[in-house]
Short mmCIF file of C-alpha atoms in Angstrom, two decimals:
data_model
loop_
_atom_site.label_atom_id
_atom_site.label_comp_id
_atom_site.label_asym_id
_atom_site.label_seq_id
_atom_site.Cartn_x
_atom_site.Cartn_y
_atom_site.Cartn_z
CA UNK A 323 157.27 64.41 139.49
CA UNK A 324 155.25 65.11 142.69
CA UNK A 325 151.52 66.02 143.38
CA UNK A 326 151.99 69.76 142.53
CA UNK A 327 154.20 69.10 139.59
CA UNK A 328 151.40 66.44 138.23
CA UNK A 329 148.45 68.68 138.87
CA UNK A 330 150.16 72.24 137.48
CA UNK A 331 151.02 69.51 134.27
CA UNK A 332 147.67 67.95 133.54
CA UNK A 333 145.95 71.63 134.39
CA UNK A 334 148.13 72.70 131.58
CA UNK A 335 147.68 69.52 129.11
CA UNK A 336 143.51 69.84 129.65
CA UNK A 337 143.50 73.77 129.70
CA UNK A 338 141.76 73.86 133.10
CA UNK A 339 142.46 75.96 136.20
CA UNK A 340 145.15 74.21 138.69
CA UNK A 341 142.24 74.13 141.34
CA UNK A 342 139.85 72.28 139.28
CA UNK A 343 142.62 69.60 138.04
CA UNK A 344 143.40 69.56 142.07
CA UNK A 345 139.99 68.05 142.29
CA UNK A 346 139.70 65.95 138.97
CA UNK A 347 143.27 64.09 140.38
CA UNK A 348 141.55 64.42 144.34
CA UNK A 349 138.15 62.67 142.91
CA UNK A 350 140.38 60.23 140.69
CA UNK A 351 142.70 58.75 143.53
CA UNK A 352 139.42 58.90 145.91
CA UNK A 353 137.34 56.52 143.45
CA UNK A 354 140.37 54.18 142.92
CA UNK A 355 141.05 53.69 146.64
CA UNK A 356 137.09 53.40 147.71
CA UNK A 357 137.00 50.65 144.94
CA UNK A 358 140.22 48.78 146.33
CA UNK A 359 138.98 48.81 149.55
CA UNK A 360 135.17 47.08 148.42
CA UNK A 361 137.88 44.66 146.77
CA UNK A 362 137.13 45.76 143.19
CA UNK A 363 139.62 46.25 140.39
CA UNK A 364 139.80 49.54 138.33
CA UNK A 365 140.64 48.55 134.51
CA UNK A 366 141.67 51.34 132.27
CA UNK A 367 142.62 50.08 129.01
CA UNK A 368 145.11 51.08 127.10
CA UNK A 369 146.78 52.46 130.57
CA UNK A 370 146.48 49.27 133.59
CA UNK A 371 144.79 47.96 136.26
CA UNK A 372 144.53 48.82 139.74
CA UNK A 373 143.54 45.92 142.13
CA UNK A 374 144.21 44.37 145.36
CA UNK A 375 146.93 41.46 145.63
CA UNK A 376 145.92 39.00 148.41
CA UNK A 377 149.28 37.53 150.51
CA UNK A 378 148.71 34.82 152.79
CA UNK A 379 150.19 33.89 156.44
CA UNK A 380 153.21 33.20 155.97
CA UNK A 381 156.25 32.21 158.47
CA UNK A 382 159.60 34.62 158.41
CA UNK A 383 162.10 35.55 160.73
CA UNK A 384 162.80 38.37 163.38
CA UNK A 385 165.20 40.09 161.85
CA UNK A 386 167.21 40.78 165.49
CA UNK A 387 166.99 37.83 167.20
CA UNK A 388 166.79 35.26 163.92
CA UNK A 389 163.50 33.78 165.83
CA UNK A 390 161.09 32.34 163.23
CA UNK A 391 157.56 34.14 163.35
CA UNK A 392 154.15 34.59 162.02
CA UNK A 393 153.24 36.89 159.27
CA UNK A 394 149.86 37.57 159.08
CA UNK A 395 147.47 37.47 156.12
CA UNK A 396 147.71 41.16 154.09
CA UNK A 397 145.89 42.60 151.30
CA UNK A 398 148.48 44.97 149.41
CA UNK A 399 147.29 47.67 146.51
CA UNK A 400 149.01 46.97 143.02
CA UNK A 401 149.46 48.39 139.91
CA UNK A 402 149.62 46.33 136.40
CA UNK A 403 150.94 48.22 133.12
CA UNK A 404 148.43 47.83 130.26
CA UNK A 405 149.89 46.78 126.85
CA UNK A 406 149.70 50.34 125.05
CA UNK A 407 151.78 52.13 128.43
CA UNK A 408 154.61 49.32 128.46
CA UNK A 409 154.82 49.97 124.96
CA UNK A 410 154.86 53.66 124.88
CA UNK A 411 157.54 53.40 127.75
CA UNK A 412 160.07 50.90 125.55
CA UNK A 413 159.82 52.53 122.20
#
């Protein structure tokens, strides 16, 4: 499913126009990102979390010339499946 297909589906499952769920899922992913970025978690329960995974410096390899490098401290965006979604997914 893609943005179109996910906002012509939940105009459809809430009865609204396609340009008003446009906003409601614009709004929605604008809020969760503005949160990630102050470092915040978003908890919805029953459905997951969104927060921000911390990875630290860490030493790898260029993949091309096999010479070991630094890489540097990231913050990566992640996802974590509440109880009620993983088990609405397995049954």
């Amino acid at each position: 499913m893609n943005k179109t297909e996910l906002i012509a589906a939940i105009a459809e499952k809430a009865e609204i126009s396609r340009k008003d769920a446009e906003k409601a899922l614009k709004a929605f992913t604008d809020v969760v990102a503005e949160e990630l970025v102050k470092g915040e978690k978003v908890q919805l329960v029953g459905f997951g979390t969104f927060e921000v995974s911390e990875r630290g410096e860490r030493e790898g390899r260029n993949p091309k010339s096999g010479e070991p490098m630094v890489i540097a401290a990231s913050k990566s965006p992640k996802f974590k499946a509440g109880k009620a979604l993983k088990d609405l997914v397995n049954a």
